[in-house]
Coordinates of C-alpha atoms in Angstrom, one line a residue:
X1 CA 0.0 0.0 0.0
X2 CA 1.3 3.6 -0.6
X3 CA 0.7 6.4 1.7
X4 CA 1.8 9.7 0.3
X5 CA 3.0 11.7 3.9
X6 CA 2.5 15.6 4.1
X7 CA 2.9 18.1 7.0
X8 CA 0.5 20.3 7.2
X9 CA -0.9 20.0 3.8
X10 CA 2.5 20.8 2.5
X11 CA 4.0 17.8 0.0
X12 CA 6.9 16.8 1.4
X13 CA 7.9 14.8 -1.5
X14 CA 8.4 11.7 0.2
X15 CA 6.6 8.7 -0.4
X16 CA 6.7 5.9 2.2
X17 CA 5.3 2.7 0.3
X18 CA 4.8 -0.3 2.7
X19 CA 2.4 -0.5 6.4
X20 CA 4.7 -2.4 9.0
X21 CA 3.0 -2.1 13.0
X22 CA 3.8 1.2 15.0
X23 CA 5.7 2.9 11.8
X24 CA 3.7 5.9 12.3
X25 CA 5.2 6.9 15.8
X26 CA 8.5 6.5 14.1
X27 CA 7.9 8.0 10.7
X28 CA 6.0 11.0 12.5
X29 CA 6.3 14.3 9.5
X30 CA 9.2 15.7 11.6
X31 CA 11.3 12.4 10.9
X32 CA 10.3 12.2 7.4
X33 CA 11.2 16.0 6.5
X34 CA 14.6 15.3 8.4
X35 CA 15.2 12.3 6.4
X36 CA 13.9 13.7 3.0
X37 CA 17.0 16.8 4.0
X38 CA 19.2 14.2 4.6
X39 CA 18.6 12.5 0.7
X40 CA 18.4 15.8 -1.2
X41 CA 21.6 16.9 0.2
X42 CA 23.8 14.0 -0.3
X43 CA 22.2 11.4 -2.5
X44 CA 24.1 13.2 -5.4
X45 CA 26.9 12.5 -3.6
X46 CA 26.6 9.3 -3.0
X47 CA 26.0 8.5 -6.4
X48 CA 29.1 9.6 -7.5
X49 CA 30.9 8.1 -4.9
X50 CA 29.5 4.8 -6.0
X51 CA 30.2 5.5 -10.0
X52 CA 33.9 6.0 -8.3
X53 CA 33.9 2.3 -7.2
X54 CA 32.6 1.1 -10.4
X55 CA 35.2 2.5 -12.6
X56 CA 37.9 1.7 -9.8
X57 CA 36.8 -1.5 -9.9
X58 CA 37.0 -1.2 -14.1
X59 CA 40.7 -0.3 -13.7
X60 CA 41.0 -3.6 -11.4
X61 CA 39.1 -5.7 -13.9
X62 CA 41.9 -4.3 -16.8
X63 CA 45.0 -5.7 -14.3
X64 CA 45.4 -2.4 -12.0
X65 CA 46.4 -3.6 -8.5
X66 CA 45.5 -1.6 -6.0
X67 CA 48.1 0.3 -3.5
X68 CA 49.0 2.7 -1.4
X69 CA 47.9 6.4 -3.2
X70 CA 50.8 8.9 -4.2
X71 CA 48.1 11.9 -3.6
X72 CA 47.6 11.1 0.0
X73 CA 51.1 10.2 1.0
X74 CA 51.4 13.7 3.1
X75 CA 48.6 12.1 5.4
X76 CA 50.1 9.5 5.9
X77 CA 53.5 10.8 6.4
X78 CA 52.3 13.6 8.7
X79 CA 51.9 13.6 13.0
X80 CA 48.3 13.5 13.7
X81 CA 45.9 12.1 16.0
X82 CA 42.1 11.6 16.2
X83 CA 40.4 13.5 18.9
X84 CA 40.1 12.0 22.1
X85 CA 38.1 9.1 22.8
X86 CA 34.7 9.2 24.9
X87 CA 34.8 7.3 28.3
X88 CA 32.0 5.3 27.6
X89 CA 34.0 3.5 24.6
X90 CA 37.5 3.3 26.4
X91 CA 37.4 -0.5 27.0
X92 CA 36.1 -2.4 24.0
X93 CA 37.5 -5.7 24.9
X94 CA 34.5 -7.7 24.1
X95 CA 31.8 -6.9 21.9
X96 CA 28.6 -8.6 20.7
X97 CA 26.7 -8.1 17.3
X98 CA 23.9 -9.1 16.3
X99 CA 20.4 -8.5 14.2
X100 CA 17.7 -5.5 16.0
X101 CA 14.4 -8.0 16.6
X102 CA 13.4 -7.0 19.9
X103 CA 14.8 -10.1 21.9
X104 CA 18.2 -10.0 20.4
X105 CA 18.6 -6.0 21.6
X106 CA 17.6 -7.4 25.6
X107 CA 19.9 -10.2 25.3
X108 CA 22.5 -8.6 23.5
X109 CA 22.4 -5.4 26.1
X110 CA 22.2 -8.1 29.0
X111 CA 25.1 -9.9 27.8
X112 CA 28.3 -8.9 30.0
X113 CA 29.7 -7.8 26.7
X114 CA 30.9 -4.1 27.0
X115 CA 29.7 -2.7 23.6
X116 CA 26.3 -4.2 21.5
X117 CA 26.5 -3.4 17.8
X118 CA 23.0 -3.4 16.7
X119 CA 23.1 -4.3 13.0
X120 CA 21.0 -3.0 10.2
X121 CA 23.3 -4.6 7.8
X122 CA 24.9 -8.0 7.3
X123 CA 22.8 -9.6 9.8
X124 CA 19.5 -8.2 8.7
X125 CA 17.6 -9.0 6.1
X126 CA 16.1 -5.3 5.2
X127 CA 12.4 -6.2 4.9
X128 CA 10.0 -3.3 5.7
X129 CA 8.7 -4.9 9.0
X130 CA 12.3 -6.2 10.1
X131 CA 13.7 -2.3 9.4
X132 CA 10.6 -0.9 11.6
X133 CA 10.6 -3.5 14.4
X134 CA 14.4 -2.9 14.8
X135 CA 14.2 1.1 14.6
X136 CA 11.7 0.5 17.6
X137 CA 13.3 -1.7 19.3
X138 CA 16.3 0.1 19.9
X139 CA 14.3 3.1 20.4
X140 CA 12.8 1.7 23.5
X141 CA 15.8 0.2 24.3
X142 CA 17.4 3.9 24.6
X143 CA 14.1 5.4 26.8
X144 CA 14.7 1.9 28.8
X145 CA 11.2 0.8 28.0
X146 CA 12.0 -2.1 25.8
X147 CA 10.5 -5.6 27.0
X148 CA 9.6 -8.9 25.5
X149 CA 7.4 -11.6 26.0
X150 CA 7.8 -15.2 24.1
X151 CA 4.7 -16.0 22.2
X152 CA 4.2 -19.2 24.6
X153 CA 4.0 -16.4 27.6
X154 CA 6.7 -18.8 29.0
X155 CA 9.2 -16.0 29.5
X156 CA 9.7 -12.3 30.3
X157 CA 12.4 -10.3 28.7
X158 CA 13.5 -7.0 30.4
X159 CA 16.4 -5.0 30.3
X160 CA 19.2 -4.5 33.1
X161 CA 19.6 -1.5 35.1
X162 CA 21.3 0.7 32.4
X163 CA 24.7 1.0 34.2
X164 CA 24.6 -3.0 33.6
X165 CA 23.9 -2.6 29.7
X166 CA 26.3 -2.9 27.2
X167 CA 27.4 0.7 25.3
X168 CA 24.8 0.8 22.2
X169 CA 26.5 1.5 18.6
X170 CA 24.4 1.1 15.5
X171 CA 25.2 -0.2 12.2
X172 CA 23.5 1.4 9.2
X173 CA 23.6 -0.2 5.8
X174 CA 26.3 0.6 3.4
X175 CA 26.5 3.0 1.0
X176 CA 25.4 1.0 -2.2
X177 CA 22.2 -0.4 -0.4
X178 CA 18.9 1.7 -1.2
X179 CA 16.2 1.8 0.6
X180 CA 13.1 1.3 -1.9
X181 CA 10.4 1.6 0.9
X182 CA 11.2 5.3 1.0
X183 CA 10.6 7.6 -1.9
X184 CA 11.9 11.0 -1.5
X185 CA 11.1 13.1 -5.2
X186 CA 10.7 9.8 -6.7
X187 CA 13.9 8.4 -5.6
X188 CA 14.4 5.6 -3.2
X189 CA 16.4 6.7 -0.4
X190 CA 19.6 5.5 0.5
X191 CA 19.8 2.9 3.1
X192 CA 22.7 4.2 4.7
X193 CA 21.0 7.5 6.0
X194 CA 17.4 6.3 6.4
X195 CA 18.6 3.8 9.1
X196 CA 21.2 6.4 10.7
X197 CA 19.3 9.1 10.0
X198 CA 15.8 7.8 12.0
X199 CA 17.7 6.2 14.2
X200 CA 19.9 9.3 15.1
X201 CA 16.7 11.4 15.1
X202 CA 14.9 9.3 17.3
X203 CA 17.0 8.7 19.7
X204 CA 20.5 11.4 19.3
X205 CA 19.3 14.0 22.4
X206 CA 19.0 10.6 24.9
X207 CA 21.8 9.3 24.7
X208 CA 24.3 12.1 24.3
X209 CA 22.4 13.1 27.6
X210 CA 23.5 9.8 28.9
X211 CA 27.4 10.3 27.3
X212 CA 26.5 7.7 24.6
X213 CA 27.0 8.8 21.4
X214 CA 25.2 8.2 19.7
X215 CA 28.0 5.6 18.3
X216 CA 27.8 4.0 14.7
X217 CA 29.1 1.5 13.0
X218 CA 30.1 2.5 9.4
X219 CA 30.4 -0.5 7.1
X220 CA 32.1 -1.3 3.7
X221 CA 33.9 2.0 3.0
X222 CA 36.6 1.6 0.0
X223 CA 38.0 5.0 0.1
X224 CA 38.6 8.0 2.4
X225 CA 36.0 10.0 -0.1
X226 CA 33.3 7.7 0.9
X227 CA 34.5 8.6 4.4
X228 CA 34.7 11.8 4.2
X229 CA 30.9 12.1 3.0
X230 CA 30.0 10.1 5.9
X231 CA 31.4 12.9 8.1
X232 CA 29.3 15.4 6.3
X233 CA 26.1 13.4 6.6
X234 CA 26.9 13.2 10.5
X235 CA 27.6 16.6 10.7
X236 CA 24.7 17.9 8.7
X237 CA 22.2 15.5 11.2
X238 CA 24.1 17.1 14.5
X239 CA 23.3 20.8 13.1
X240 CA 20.1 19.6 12.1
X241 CA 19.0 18.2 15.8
X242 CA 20.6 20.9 17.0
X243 CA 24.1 18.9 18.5
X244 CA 27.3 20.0 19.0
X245 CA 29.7 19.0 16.0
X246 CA 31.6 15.7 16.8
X247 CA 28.8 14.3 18.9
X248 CA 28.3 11.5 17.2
X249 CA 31.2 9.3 17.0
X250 CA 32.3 6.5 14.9
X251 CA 34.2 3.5 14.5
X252 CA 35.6 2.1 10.6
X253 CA 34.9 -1.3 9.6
X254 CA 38.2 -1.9 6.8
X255 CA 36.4 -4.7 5.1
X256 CA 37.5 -4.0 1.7
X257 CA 40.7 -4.4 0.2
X258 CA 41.0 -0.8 -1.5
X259 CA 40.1 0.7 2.1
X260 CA 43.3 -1.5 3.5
X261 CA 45.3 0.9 1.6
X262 CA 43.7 4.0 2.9
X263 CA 43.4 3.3 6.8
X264 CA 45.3 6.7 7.8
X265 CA 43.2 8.7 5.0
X266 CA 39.7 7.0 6.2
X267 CA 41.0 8.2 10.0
X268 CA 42.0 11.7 8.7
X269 CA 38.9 12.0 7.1
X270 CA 36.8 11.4 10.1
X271 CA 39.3 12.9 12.7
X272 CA 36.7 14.7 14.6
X273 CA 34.4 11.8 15.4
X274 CA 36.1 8.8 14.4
X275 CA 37.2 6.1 17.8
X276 CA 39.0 3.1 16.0
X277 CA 39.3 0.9 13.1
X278 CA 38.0 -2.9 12.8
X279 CA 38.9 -5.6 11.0
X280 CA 35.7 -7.2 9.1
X281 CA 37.4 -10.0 7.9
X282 CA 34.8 -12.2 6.1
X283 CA 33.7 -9.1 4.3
X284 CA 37.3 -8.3 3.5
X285 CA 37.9 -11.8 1.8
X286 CA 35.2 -11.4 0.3
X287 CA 36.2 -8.1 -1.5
X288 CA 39.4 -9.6 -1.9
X289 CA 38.2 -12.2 -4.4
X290 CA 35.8 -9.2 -6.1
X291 CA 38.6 -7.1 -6.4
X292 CA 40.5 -9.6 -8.4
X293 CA 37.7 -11.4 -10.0
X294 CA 39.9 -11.1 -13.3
X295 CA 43.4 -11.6 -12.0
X296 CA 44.1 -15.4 -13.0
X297 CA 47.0 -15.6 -10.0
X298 CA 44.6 -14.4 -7.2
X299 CA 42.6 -17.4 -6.7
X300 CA 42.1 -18.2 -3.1
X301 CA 41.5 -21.9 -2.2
X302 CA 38.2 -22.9 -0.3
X303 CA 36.9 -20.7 2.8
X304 CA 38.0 -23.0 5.3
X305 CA 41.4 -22.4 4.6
X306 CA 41.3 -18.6 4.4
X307 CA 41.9 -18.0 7.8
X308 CA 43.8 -15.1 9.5
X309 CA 46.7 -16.8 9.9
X310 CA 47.2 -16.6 6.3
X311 CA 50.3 -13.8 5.5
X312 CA 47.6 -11.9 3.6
X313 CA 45.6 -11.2 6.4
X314 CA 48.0 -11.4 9.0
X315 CA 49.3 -8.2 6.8
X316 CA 46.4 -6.2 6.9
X317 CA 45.6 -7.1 11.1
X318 CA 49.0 -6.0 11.6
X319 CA 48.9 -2.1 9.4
X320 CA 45.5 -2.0 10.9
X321 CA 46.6 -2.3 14.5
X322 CA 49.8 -0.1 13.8
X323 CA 48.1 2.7 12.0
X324 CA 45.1 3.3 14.5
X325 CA 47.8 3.1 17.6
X326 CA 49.7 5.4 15.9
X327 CA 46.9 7.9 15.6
X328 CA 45.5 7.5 18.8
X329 CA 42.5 5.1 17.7
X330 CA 41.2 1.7 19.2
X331 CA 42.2 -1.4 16.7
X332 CA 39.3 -3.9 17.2
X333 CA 40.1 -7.5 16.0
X334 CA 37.1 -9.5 14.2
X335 CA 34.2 -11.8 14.3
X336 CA 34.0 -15.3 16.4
X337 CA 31.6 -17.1 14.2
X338 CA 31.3 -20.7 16.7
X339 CA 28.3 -20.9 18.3
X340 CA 28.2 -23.9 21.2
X341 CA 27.6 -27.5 19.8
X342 CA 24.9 -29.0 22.4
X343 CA 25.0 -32.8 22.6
X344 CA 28.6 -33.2 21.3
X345 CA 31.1 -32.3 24.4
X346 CA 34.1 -33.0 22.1
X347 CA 33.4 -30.8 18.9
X348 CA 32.0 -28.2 21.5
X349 CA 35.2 -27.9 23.3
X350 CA 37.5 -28.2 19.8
X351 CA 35.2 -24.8 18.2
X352 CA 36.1 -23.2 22.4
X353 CA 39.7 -23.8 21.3
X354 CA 39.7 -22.1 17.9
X355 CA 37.9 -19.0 19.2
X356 CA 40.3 -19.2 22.5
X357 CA 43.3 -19.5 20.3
X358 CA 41.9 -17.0 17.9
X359 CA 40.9 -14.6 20.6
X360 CA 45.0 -14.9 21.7
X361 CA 46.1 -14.0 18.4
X362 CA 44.3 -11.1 18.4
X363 CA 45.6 -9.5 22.0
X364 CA 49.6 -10.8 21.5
X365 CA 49.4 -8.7 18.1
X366 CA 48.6 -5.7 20.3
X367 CA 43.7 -5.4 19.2
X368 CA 42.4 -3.7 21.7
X369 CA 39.2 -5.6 21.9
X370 CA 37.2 -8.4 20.0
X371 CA 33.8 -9.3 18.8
X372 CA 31.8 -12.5 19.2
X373 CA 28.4 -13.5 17.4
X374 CA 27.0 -15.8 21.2
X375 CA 26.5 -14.7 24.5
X376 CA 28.5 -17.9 25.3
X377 CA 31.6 -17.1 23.9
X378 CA 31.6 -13.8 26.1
X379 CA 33.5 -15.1 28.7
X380 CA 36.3 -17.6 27.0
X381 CA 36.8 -13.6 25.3
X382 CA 37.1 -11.5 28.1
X383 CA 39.3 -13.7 30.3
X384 CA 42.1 -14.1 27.2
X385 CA 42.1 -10.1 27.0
X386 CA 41.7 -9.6 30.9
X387 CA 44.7 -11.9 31.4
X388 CA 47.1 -10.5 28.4
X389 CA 45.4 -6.7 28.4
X390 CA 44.8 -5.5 32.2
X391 CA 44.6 -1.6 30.7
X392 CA 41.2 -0.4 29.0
X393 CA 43.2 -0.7 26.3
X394 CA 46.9 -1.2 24.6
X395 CA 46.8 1.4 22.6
X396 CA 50.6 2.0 23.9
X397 CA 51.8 -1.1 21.4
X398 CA 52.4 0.3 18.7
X399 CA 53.9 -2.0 16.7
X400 CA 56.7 0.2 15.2
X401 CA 58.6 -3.4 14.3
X402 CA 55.6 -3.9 10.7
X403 CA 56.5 -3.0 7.9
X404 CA 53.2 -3.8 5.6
X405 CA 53.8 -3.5 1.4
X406 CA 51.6 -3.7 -1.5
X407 CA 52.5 -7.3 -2.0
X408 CA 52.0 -8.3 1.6
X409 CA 48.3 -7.4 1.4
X410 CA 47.7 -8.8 -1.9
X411 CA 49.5 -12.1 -2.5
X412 CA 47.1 -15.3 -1.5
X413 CA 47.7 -17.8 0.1
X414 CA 48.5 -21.1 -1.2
X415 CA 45.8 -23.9 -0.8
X416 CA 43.2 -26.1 -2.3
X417 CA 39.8 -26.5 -3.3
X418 CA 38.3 -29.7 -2.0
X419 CA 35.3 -31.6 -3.1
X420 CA 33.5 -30.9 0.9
X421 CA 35.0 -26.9 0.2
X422 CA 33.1 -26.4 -3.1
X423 CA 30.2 -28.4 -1.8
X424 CA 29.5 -26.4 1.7
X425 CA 30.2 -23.4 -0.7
X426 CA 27.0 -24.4 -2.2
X427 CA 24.8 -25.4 0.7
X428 CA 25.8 -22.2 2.6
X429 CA 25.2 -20.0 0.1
X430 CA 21.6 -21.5 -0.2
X431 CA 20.9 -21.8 2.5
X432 CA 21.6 -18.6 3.8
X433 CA 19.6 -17.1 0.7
X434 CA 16.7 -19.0 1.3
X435 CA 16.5 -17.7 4.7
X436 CA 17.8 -13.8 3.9
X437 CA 14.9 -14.3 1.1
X438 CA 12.6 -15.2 4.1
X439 CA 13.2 -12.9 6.6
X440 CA 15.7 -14.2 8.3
X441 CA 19.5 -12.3 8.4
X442 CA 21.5 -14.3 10.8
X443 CA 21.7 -17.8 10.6
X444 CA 23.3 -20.7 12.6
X445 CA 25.0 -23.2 9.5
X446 CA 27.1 -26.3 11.1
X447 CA 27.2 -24.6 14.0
X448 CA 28.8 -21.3 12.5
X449 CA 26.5 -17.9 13.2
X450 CA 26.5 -17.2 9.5
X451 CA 25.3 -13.6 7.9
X452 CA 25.7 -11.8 4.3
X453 CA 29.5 -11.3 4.5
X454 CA 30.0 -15.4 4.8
X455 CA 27.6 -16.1 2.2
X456 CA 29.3 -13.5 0.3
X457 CA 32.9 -15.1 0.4
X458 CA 31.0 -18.5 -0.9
X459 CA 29.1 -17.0 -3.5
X460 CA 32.3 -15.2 -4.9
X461 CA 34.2 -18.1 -4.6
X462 CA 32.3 -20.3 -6.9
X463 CA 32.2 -17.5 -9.4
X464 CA 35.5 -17.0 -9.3
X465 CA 36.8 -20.4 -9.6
X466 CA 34.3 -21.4 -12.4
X467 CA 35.1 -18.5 -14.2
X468 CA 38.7 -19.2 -14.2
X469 CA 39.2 -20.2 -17.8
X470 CA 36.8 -17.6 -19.7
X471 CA 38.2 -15.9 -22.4
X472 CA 39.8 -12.8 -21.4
X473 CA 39.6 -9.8 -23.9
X474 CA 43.0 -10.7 -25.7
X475 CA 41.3 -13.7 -26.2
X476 CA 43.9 -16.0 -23.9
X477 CA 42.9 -18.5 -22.3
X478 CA 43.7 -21.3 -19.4
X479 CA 43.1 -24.8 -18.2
X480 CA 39.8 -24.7 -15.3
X481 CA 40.7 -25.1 -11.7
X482 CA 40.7 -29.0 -10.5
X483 CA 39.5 -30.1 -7.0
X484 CA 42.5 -31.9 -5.1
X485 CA 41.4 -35.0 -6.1
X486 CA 41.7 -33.9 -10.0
X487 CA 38.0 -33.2 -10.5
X488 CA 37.7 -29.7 -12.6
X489 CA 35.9 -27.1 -11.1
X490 CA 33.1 -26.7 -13.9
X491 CA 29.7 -26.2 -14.1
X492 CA 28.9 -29.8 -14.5
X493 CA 30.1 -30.1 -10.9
X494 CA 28.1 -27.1 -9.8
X495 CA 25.0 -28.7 -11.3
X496 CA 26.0 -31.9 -9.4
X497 CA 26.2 -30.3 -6.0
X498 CA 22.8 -28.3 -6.6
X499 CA 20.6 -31.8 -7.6
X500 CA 22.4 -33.4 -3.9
X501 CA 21.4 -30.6 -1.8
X502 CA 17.7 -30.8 -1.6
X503 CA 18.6 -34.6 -0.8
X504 CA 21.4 -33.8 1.7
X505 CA 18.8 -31.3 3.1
X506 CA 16.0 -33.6 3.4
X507 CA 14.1 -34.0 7.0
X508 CA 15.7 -30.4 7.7
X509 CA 12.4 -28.8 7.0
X510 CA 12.7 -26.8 10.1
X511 CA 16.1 -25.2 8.7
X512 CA 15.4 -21.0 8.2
X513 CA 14.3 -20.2 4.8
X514 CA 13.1 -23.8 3.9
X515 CA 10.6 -23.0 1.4
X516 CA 12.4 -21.2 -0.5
X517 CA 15.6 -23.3 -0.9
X518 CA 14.6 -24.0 -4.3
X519 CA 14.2 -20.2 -5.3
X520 CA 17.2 -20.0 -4.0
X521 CA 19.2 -22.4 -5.6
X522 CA 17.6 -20.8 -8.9
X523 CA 19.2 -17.7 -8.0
X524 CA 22.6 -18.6 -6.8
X525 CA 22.6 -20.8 -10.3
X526 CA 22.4 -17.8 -12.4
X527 CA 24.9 -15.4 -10.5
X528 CA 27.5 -17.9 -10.7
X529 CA 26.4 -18.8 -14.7
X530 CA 26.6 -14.7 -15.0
X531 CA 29.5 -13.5 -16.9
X532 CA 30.2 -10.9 -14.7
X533 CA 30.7 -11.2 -10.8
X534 CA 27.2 -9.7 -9.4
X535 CA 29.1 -6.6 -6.7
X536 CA 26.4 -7.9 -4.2
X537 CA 24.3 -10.8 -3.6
X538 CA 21.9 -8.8 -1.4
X539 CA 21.0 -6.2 -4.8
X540 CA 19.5 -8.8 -6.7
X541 CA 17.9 -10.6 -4.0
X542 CA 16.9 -7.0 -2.3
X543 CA 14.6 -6.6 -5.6
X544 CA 12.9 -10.1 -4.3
X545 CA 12.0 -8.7 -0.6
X546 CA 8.3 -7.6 0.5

């Protein structure tokens, strides 16, 4: 249904064009001529920022390698520091992230964790009703009014007193995500500012009243441009609501490989607000493989292998940590996946050791704090950087012995492609479709928390390796990939894995998504068949939402 909204019998010019339950306390014609402001002054902007990726990208796709830019080298070189960090985000040693559904917000707040990302973004799937449930959620979360009640009645879900709660920061959706629910002179909005935009609105005054922020999370930036518009939107929405300038503050996911080369130019950029860097490793891989989705000699082998051991990765942990120390920034390490394995002691207390080991890498190489995707693996966390980080933080390591080149972040690591790898490529993938088709953003896999940046790396990952041997454009070409048992990596085997899986699948009908597996098989079928590599596999599957 499409409501056009007006103030006072003024046209706004926005157009909001789905009903979800209590949108119209949120969407109230102060909010909506806020975040109409917010579009008309920067959605130009964005747009070009975006054309800037794609012809980037272009420049990759024609053998450019990315590195470290000539033009920026002054910022780099210079003596500079971010402005001081806010108390309430001083020790970041463990933090939780999850999805914005009403329960997840109490339990995630509850947790012990000191810091609650609230995502909007991987972990989401960005139907209508999930977007305004989590918007109100966390907007009673902030008045303290938030509760829940299981639909059995069996339990009760309240908050903590708020000095027990975990600090709040809010993930928006990236830049290249629109929001097609909201119309704004005919335009959908972006997605970016409609979910940091209402949420800032709503809640902004509270919580800096509180000396919270309010704190985001800004995903998937690949250049200090990108960053640097950020700052502006944040700025425009502090004089807006009437804020002092650098109220809201932020923290960097580097989850692309172009942003690895500009970490001190993304910091500059956002100088005034900005509290640390983080590396979102699955997303990264994942723009490693798009980045070089026609470089023959940047194959990586199957996900399982790809881990941050790896010198690649090791590389860009490392320049991360050194570069935020150096510039007076928090260096957060990345995502446990595990979740606990009930029934099975033994593979329960193997997935405690990876995250524990994991979690040790992360503090010896001098992170100032962590995240995890369960409430479980809170504690294992917090006692590895309690015992090796006593401070809030270690922002005194500053790593002065790395010395990170282009080649260090860019050469991959040797491996193979296994007949289970390509398979549970597959079955994640689809799986995790399916469910993203059906609602459903976050979703436990063999025992991994999985979201859009893991389905991501194994949607990429088949693409790339089928694609190996096209033609390129001076018509050269080479033998397909092989499976370590000599198999090639072709299509036939792709069709071969997509007729086992509904079989491999069967009884499971109480798996997320589940009837819509087939859809989604049809879907990941024709992105990998595609000649080119789709940027995102939540665009096309966005169109296929409510």
């Amino acid at each position: 249904m499409s409501a056009v909204l007006q103030e006072t019998g003024e046209g706004l010019g926005i157009e909001v064009t789905a009903r979800a339950t209590g949108q119209d306390a949120l969407l109230t014609p102060a909010a909506l001529a806020f975040l109409a402001g917010l579009h008309r002054r920067f959605e130009a902007a964005r747009r070009a920022r975006l054309q800037a990726r794609r012809a980037r990208q272009a420049e990759f796709d024609a053998g450019a390698m990315p590195d470290f830019r000539a033009d920026t080298a002054p910022i780099r070189s210079a003596d500079w520091q971010v402005a001081p960090l806010p108390a309430a985000l001083q020790d970041r040693r463990v933090e939780i992230t999850g999805p914005v559904d009403p329960k997840m917000v109490i339990n995630a707040l509850n947790s012990g964790a000191k810091v609650y990302m609230a995502d909007f973004e991987d972990s989401t799937s960005p139907t209508w009703a999930n977007l305004v449930t989590g918007q109100r959620a966390l907007r009673g979360a902030v008045a303290g009014t938030l509760d829940w009640m299981a639909p059995d009645g069996s339990r009760h879900y309240t908050l903590k007193p708020f000095d027990q709660q975990a600090v709040l920061m809010v993930r928006p959706r990236g830049w290249h995500l629109d929001e097609k629910h909201v119309l704004v002179d005919g335009q959908p909005m972006s997605g970016s500012l409609f979910d940091a935009g209402l949420f800032a609105f709503h809640n902004a005054h509270a919580l800096a009243a509180k000396d919270r922020g309010p704190y985001f999370y800004l995903p998937k930036l690949e250049s200090m441009e990108e960053a640097a518009l950020w700052n502006e939107a944040l700025a425009y929405m502090e004089a807006e609501l009437g804020l002092p300038r650098g109220q809201i503050r932020v923290t960097v996911l580097i989850e692309t490989l172009p942003a690895a080369f500009e970490m001190d130019e993304i910091l500059h950029a956002l100088r005034e607000r900005i509290v640390g860097l983080n590396c979102g490793r699955w997303d990264y891989v994942f723009s490693y493989i798009k980045t070089f989705r026609r470089h023959r000699d940047k194959v990586l082998p199957e996900r399982g292998q790809v881990t941050m051991t790896q010198p690649f990765l090791r590389a860009y942990s490392e320049l991360l940590i050194q570069t935020c120390h150096r510039r007076g920034a928090h260096a957060m390490g990345g995502m446990a996946a595990q979740i606990p394995i009930s029934g099975d002691e033994a593979a329960n207390e193997a997935a405690l050791a990876k995250v524990r080991a994991d979690k040790l890498r992360e503090v010896t190489a001098g992170h100032d704090g962590t995240w995890v995707a369960h409430p479980a693996l809170i504690p294992l966390a917090q006692a590895v950087f309690d015992e090796r980080m006593p401070g809030a933080h270690q922002k005194h390591v500053l790593r002065e012995d790395v010395l990170i080149t282009r080649e260090d972040l860019v050469t991959p690591p040797i491996g193979c492609i296994t007949r289970a790898g390509f398979e549970n490529n597959v079955e994640v993938c689809v799986r995790y479709l399916a469910a993203w088709l059906d609602g459903n953003g976050c979703v436990p896999i063999h025992w991994l928390m999985e979201d859009a940046a893991t389905a991501e790396i194994a949607r990429a990952q088949l693409w790339h390796w089928l694609h190996h041997a096209d033609p390129r454009e001076d018509g050269s070409r080479c033998e397909p990939l092989h499976l370590d048992d000599g198999t090639p990596v072709d299509f036939a085997l792709l069709e071969r894995a997509f007729i086992g899986l509904p079989s491999r699948l069967e009884g499971r009908m109480n798996l997320p998504g589940a009837s819509r597996i087939c859809e989604a098989i049809g879907m990941l079928d024709r992105l990998t068949q595609a000649d080119e590599l789709e940027d995102f596999l939540t665009l096309p599957a966005y169109r296929r939402l409510d």
